mmCIF file of C-alpha atoms and ligand atoms in Angstrom:
data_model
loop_
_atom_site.group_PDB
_atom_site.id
_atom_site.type_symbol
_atom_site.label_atom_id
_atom_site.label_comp_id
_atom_site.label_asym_id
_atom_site.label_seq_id
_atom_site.Cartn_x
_atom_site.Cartn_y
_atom_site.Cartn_z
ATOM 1 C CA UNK U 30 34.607 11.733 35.706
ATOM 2 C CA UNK U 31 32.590 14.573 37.998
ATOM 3 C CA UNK U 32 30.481 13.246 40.282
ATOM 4 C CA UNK U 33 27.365 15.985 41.105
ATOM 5 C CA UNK U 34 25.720 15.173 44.319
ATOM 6 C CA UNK U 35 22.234 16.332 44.416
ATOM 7 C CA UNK U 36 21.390 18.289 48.151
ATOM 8 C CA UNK U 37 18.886 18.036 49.470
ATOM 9 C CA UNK U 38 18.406 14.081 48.467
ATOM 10 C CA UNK U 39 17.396 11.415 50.811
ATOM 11 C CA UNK U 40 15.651 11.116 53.869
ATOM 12 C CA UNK U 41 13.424 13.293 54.750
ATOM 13 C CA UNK U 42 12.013 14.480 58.213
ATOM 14 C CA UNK U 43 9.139 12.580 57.501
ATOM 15 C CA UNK U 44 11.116 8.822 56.856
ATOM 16 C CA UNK U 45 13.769 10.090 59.588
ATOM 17 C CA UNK U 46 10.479 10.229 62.081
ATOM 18 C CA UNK U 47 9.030 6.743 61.069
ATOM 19 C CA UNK U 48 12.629 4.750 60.523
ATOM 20 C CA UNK U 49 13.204 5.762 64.610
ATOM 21 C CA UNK U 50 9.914 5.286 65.852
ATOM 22 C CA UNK U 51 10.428 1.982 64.414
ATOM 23 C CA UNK U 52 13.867 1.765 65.877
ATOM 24 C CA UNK U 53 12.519 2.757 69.549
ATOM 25 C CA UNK U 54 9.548 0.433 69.332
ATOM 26 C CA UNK U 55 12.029 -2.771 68.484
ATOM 27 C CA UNK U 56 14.071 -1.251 71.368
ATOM 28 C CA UNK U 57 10.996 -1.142 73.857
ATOM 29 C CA UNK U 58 8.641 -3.721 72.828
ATOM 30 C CA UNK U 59 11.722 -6.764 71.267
ATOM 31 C CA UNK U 60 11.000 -9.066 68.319
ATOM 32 C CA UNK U 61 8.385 -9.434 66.765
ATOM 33 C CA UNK U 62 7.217 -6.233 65.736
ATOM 34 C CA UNK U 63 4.526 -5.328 63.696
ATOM 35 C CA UNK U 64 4.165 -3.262 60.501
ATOM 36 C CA UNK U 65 1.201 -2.633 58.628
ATOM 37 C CA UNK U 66 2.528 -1.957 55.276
ATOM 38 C CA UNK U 67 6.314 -1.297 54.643
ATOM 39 C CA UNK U 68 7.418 1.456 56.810
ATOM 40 C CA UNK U 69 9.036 3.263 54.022
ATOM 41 C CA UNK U 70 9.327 2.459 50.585
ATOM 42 C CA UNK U 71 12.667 1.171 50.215
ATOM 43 C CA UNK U 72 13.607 -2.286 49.640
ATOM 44 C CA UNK U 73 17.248 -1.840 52.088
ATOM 45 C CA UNK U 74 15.275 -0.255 54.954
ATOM 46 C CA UNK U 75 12.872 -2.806 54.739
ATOM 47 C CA UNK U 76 15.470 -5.308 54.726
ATOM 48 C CA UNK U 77 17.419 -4.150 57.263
ATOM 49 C CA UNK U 78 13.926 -3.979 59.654
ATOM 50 C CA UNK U 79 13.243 -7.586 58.177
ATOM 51 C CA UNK U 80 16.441 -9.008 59.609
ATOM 52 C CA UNK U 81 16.001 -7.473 63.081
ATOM 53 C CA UNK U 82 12.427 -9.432 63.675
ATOM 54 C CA UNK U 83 10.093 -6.869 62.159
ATOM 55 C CA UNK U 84 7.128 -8.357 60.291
ATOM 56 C CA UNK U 85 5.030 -6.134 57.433
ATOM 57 C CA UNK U 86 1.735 -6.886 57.049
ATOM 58 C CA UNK U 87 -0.752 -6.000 54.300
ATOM 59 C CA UNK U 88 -3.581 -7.187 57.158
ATOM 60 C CA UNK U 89 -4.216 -7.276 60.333
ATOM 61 C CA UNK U 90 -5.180 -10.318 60.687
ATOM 62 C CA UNK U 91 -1.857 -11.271 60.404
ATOM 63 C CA UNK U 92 -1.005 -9.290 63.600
ATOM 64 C CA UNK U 93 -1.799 -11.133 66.943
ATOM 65 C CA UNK U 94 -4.581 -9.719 69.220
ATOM 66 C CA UNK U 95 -2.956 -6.994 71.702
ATOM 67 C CA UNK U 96 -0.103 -6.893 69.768
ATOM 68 C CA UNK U 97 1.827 -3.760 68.977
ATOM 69 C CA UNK U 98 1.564 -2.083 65.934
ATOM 70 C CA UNK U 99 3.294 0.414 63.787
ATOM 71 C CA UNK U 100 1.453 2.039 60.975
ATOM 72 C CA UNK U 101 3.905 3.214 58.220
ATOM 73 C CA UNK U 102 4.872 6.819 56.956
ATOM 74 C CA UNK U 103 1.786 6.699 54.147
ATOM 75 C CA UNK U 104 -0.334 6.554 57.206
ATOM 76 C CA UNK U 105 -4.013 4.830 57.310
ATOM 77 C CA UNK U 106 -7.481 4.869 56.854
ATOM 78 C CA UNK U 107 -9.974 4.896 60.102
ATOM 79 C CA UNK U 108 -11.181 1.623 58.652
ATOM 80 C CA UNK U 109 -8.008 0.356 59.848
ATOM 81 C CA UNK U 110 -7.810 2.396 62.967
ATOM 82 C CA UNK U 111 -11.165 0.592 63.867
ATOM 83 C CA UNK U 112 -10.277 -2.630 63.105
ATOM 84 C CA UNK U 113 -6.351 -2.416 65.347
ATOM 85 C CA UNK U 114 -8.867 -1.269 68.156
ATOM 86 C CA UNK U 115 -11.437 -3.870 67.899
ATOM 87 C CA UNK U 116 -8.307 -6.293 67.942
ATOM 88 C CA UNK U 117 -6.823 -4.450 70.947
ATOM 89 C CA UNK U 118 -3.858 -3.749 69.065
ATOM 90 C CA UNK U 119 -1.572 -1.154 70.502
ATOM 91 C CA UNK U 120 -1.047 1.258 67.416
ATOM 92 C CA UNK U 121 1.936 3.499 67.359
ATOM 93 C CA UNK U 122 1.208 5.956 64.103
ATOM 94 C CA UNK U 123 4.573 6.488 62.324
ATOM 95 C CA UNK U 124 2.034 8.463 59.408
ATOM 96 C CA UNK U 125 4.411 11.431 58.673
ATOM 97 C CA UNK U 126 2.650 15.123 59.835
ATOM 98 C CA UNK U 127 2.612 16.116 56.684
ATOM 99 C CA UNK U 128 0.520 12.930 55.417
ATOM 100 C CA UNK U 129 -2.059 13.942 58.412
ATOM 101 C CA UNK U 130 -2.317 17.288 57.026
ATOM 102 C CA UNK U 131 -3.914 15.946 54.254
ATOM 103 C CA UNK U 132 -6.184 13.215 55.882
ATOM 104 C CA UNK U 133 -7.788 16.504 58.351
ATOM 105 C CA UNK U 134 -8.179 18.153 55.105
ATOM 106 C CA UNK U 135 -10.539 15.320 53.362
ATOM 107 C CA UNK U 136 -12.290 15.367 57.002
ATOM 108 C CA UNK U 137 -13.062 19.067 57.092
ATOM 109 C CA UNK U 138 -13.797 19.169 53.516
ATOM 110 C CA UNK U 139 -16.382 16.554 53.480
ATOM 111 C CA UNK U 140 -17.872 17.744 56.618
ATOM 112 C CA UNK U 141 -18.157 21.396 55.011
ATOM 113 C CA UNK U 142 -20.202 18.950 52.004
ATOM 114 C CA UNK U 143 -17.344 19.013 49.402
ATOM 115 C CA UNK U 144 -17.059 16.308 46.967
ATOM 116 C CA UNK U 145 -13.287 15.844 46.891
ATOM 117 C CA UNK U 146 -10.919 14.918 43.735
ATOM 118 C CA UNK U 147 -8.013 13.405 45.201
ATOM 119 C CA UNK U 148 -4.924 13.690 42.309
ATOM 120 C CA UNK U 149 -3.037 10.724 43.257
ATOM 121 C CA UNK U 150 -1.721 7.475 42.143
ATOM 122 C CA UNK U 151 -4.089 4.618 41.807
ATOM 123 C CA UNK U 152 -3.394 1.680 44.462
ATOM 124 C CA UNK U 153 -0.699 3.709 46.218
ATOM 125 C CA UNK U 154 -0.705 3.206 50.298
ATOM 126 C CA UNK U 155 -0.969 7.050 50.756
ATOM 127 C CA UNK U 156 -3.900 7.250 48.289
ATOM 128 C CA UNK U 157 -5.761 4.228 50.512
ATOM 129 C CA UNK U 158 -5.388 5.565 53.600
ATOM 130 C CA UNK U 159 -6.850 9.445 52.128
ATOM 131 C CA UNK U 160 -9.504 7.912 50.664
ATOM 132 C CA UNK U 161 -10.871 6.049 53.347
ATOM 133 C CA UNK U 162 -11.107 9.645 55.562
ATOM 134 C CA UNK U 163 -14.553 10.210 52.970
ATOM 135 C CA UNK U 164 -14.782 7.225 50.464
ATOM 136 C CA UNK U 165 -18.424 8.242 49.660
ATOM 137 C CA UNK U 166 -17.021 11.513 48.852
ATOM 138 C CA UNK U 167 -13.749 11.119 47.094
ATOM 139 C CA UNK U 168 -12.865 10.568 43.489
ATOM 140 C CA UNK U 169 -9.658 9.780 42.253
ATOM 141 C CA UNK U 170 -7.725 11.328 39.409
ATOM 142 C CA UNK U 171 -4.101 10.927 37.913
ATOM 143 C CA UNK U 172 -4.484 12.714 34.672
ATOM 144 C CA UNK U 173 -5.775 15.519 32.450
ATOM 145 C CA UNK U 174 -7.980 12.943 30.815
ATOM 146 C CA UNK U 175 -9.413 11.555 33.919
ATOM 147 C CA UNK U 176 -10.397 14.717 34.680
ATOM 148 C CA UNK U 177 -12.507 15.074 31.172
ATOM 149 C CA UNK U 178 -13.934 12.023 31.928
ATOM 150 C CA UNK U 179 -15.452 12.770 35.469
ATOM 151 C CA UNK U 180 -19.187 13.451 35.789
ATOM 152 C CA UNK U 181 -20.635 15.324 38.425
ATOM 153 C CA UNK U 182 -23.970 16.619 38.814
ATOM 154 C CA UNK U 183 -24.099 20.242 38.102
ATOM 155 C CA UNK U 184 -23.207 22.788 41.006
ATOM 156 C CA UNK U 185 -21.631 20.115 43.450
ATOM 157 C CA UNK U 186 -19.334 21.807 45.839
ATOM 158 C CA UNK U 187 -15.704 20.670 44.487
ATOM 159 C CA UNK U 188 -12.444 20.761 46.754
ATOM 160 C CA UNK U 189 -9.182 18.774 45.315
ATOM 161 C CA UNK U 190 -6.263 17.233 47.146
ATOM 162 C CA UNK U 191 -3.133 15.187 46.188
ATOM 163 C CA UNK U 192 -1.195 12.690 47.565
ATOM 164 C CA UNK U 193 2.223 14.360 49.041
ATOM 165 C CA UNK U 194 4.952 12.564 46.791
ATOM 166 C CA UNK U 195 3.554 13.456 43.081
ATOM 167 C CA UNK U 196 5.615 15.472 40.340
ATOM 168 C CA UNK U 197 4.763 19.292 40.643
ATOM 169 C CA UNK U 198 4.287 19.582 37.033
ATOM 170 C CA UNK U 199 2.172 16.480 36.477
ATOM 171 C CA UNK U 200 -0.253 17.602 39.457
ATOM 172 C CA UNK U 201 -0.226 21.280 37.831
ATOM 173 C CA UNK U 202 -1.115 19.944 34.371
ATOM 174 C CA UNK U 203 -4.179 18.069 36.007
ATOM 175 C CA UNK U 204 -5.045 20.905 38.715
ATOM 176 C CA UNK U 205 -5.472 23.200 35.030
ATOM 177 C CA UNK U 206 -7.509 20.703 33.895
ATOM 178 C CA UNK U 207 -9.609 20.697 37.309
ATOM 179 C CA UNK U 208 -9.527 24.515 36.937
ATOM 180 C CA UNK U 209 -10.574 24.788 33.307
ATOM 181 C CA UNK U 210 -13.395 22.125 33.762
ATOM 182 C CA UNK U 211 -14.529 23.143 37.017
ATOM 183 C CA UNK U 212 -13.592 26.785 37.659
ATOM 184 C CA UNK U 213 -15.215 26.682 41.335
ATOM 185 C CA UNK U 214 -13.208 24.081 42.358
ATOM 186 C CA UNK U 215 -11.285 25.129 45.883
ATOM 187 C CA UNK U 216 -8.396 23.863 47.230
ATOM 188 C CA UNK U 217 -6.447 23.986 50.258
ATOM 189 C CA UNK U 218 -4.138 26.857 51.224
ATOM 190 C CA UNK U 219 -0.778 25.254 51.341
ATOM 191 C CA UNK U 220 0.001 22.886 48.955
ATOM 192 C CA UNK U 221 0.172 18.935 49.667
ATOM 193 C CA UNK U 222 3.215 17.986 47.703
ATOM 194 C CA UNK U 223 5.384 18.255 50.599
ATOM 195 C CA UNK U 224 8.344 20.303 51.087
ATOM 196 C CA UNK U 225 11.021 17.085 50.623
ATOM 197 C CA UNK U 226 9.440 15.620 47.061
ATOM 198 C CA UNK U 227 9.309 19.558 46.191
ATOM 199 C CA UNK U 228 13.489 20.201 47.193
ATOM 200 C CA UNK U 229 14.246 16.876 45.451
ATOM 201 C CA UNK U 230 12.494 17.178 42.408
ATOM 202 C CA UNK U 231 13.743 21.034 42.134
ATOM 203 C CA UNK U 232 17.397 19.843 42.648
ATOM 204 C CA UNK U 233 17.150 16.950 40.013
ATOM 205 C CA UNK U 234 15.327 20.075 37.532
ATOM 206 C CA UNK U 235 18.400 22.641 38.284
ATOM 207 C CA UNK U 236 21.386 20.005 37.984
ATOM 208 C CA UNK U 237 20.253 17.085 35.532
ATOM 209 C CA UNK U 238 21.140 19.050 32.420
ATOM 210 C CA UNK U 239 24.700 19.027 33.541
ATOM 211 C CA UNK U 240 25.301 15.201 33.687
ATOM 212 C CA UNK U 241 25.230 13.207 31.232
ATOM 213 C CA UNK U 242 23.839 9.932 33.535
ATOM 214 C CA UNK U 243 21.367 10.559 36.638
ATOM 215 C CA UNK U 244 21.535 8.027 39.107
ATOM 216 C CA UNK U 245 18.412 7.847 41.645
ATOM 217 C CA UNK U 246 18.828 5.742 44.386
ATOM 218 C CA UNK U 247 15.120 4.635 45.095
ATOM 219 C CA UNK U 248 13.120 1.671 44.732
ATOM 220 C CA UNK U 249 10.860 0.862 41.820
ATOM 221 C CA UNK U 250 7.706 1.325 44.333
ATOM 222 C CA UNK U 251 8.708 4.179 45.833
ATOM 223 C CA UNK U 252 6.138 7.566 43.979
ATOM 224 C CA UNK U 253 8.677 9.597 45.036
ATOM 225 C CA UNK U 254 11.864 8.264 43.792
ATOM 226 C CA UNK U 255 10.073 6.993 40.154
ATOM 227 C CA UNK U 256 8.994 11.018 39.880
ATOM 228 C CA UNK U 257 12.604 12.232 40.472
ATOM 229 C CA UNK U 258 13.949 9.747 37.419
ATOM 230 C CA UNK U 259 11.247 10.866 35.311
ATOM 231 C CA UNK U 260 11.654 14.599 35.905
ATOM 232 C CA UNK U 261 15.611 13.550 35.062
ATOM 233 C CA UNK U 262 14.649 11.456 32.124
ATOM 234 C CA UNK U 263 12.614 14.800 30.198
ATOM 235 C CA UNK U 264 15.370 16.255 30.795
ATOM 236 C CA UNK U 265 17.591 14.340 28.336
ATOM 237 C CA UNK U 266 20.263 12.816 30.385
ATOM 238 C CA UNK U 267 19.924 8.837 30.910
ATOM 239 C CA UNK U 268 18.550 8.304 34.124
ATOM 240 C CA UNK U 269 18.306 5.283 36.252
ATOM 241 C CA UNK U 270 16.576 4.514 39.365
ATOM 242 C CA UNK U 271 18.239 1.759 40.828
ATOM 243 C CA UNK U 272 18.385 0.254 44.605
ATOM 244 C CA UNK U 273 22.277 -0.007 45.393
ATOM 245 C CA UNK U 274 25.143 0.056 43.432
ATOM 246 C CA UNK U 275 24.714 -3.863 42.083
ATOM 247 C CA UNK U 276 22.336 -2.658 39.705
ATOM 248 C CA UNK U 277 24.945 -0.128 38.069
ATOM 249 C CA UNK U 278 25.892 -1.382 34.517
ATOM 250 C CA UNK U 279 29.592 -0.323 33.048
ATOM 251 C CA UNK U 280 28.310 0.633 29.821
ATOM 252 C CA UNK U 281 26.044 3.554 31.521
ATOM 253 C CA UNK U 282 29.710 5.375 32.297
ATOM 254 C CA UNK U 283 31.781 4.781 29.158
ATOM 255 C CA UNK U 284 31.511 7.984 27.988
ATOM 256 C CA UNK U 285 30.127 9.709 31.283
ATOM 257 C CA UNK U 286 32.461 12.735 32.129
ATOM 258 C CA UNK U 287 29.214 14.098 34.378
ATOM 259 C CA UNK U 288 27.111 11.746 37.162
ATOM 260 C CA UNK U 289 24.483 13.244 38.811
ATOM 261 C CA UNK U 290 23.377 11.216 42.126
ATOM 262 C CA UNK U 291 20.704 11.675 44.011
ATOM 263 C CA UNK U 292 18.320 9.855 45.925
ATOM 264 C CA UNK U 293 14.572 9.466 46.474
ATOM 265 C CA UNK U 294 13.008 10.714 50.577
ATOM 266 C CA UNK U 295 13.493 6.884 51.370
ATOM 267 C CA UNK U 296 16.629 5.709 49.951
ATOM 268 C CA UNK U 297 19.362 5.604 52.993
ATOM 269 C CA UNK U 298 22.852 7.697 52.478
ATOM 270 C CA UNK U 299 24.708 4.486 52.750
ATOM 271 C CA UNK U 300 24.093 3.488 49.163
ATOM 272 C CA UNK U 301 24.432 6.850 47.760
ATOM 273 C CA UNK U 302 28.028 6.570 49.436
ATOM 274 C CA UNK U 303 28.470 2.645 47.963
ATOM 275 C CA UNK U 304 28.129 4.672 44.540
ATOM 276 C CA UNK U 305 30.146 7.309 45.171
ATOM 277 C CA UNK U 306 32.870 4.887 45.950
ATOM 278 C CA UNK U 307 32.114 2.560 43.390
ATOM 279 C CA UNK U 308 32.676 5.687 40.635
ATOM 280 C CA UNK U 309 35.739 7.093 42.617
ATOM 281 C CA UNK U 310 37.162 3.595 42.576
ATOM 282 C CA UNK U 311 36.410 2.949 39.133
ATOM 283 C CA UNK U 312 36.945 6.243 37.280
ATOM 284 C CA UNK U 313 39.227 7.855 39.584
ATOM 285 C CA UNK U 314 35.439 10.176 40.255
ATOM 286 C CA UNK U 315 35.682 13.744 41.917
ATOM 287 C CA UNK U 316 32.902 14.704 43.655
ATOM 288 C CA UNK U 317 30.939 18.497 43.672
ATOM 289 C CA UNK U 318 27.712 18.639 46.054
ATOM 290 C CA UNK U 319 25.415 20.973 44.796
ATOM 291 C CA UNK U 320 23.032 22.502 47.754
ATOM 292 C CA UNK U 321 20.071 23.617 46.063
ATOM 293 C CA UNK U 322 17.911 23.973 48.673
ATOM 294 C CA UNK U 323 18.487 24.192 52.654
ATOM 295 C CA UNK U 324 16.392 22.145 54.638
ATOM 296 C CA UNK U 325 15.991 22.066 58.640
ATOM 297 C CA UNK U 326 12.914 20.183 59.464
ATOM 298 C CA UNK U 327 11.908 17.570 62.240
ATOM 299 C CA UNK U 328 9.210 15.896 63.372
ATOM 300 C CA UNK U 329 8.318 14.455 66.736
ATOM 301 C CA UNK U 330 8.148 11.070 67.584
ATOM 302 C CA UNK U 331 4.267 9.393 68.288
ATOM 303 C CA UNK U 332 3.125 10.734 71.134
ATOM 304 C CA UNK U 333 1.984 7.348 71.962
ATOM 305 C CA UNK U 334 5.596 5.968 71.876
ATOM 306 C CA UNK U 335 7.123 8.994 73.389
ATOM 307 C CA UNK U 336 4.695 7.757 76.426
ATOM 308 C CA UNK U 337 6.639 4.569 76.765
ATOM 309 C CA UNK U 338 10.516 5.825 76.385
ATOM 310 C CA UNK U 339 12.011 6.977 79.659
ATOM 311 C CA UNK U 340 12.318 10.854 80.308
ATOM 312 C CA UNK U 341 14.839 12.692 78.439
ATOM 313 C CA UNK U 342 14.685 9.860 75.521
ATOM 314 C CA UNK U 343 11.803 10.798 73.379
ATOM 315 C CA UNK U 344 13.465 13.267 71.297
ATOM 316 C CA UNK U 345 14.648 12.262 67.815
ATOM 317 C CA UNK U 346 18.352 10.906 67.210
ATOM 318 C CA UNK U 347 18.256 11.331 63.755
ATOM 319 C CA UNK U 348 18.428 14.819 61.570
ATOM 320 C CA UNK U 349 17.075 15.360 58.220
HETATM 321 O O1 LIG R 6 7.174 8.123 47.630
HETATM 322 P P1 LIG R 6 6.266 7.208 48.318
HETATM 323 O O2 LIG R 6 4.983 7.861 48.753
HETATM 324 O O3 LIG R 6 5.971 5.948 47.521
HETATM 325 O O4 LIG R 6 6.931 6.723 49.683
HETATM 326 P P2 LIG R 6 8.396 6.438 50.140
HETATM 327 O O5 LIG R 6 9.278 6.054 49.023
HETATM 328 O O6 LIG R 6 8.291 5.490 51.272
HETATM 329 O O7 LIG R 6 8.956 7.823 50.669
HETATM 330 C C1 LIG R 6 8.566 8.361 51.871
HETATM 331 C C2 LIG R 6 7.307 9.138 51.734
HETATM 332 C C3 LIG R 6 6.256 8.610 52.637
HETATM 333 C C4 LIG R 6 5.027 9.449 52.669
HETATM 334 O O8 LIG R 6 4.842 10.457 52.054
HETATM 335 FE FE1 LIG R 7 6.422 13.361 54.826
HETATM 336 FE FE2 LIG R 7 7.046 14.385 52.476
HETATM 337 FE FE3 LIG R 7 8.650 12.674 53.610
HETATM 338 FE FE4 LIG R 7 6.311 11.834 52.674
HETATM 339 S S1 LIG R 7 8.028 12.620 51.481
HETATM 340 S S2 LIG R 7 7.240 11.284 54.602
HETATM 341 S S3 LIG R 7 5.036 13.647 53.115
HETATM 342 S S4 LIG R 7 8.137 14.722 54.414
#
C-alpha cells in the first residue's frame, strides 16, 4: 500500500491564529474560559480545550457578567458584540482576518445601498455572524435554484458574497446563475473563498484520481472538511471523512494499493499521523507527500490579547 499525503492539508493560518489565542487566554486569564461557539470546528480540538476548563457557549447568557470571552474563528455578528458589551464582557476576537474581510465588505456594500446575496450555507456560524453586518439587506443563497427563485424589485443595486469555506465549483455554478439572472450584479475584487479551503480543495482535485480510498480527517460539521470529501467523492475514489483513526473500517483497504490523506483547515496533524501509522502498521504503508501548493501565511494574534501578554510574547508560536 502507497500512502499519498495531501500538502497543503490542515491547519490553516486562520485556525493556527484562533487555537493560540485560545491557548494564551487559558494561560493569562486560568479556568474557566469562555467560548462563544466552538473555536474551530473539530470535535479533538474542542475536546482537548474542553478538558483544560474551556466552556463553549451558544449564548451569552451562559457567560458570567465581566467575564472573558473568546469569539471563535467564524467570527460574529454586532448583535453579539453589543450584547458582550452591555454584559461587560471582555471579548478577545479570535474571527480569522480573512472572515473580517468579508464582514467590512457586507458593511461597505450596504452603506453604498447594495442589496447583498450572501452564497453560503444555511445555519452555518460564519453565515450568522455575515448576516447580521446588514440583515435588512442580505439574502441568502446555496444553489442555482435558489437563485431562480429570488425576487427582487427591478433595478435594485445587487452585490454578492460567500462564506470563506464553500467548494469553488459549487459557488461558481451559483455565481453563473447570479450572473445570468442578474447581469449587474457586482462583486468584490478578491474572492472570499479563502486561500486555505482553495489549496485544499485544489490538492484533493490534482491527487484523488490516484488513490483508490480518500481519507479526510475533518469533522462532520466542519463546511470545509465535508467540501474536500465531496470534491474527492465526484471524483470516483471512496472517500471518507472521518475524525481519528477509530472510525477507519478494514474493509475500506482490502484492495487499496493507493490512500490519499488529507485533512480539512481544522483537523490537527496528530490524527493525520495516528493514520499514517495505523496503515504503515497494518499494511506495511509507504508514504509519498505530494506539495501541491506552497503556503506561508500568518496572522496576528487579537490585538486585544496581545495587550495583556508581556513584551516580546505576543507573536505567534505556531506556523501554518
Ligand atoms: O469549515 P468551517 O467554516 O465549518 O470551519 P472549521 O472547520 O472550523 O475550519 C476553520 C475555518 C473557520 C473559518 O473560516
Ligand atoms: Fe481563515 Fe480560511 Fe482558515 Fe477560515 S479556512 S479560518 S477563512 S484561513
Amino acid at each position: 500500500m502507497k500512502i499519498i499525503l495531501a500538502n497543503p492539508r490542515g491547519f490553516c493560518a486562520g485556525v493556527n491564529m484562533a487555537i493560540e489565542s485560545l491557548e494564551r487566554a487559558l494561560e493569562f486569564f486560568g479556568a474557566p474560559l469562555y467560548v462563544y461557539h466552538e473555536i474551530v470546528h473539530n470535535k479533538y480540538v474542542v475536546e482537548r480545550f474542553l478538558r483544560r476548563g474551556t466552556i463553549f457557549v451558544e449564548s451569552l447568557e451562559e457567560v458570567p457578567a465581566g467575564a472573558p470571552l473568546l469569539y471563535s474563528a467564524h467570527g460574529v455578528s454586532p448583535q453579539i458584540r453589543e450584547q458582550a458589551r452591555k454584559r461587560n464582557l471582555r471579548a478577545i476576537d479570535a474571527t480569522c482576518p480573512l472572515v473580517t474581510k468579508v464582514h467590512l465588505e457586507a458593511v461597505k456594500y450596504a452603506k453604498e445601498g447594495y442589496t447583498i446575496i450572501l452564497i453560503g450555507h444555511e445555519g452555518h456560524d460564519e453565515v450568522i455572524g455575515t448576516m447580521g453586518e446588514a440583515p435588512e439587506r442580505m439574502v441568502l443563497v446555496e444553489t442555482a435554484e435558489d437563485v431562480e427563485r429570488l425576487e427582487l424589485p427591478e433595478n435594485t443595486k445587487l452585490a454578492y458574497l460567500t462564506q470563506t469555506t464553500l467548494s469553488v465549483d459549487d459557488a461558481n455554478q451559483v455565481i453563473t446563475a447570479l450572473r445570468k439572472r442578474f447581469p449587474q450584479i457586482t462583486n468584490p475584487p478578491k474572492d472570499d473563498i479563502c486561500y486555505a479551503t482553495q489549496n485544499r480543495q485544489e490538492a484533493v482535485r490534482e491527487l484523488a484520481k490516484r488513490a483508490d480510498v480518500v481519507l479526510v480527517l475533518g469533522s462532520q460539521n466542519s463546511s470545509n472538511s465535508k467540501r474536500l470529501a465531496e470534491i474527492a467523492n465526484a471524483l470516483g475514489p471512496h472517500a471518507h471523512l472521518i475524525d481519528g483513526v477509530a472510525e477507519t473500517k478494514p474493509e475500506w483497504f482490502e484492495d487499496a494499493e493507493t490512500v490519499l490523506i488529507t485533512a480539512g483547515a481544522s483537523a490537527p496533524e496528530d490524527v493525520v499521523q495516528e493514520c499514517v501509522e495505523y496503515l504503515q502498521s497494518r499494511y506495511g504503508a509507504t508514504i509519498q507527500e505530494e506539495i501541491v501548493r506552497e503556503e506561508n501565511v500568518h496572522f496576528p494574534l487579537p490585538k486585544s490579547l496581545r495587550e495583556l501578554l508581556p513584551a516580546g510574547t505576543a507573536s505567534s508560536r505556531v506556523g501554518s
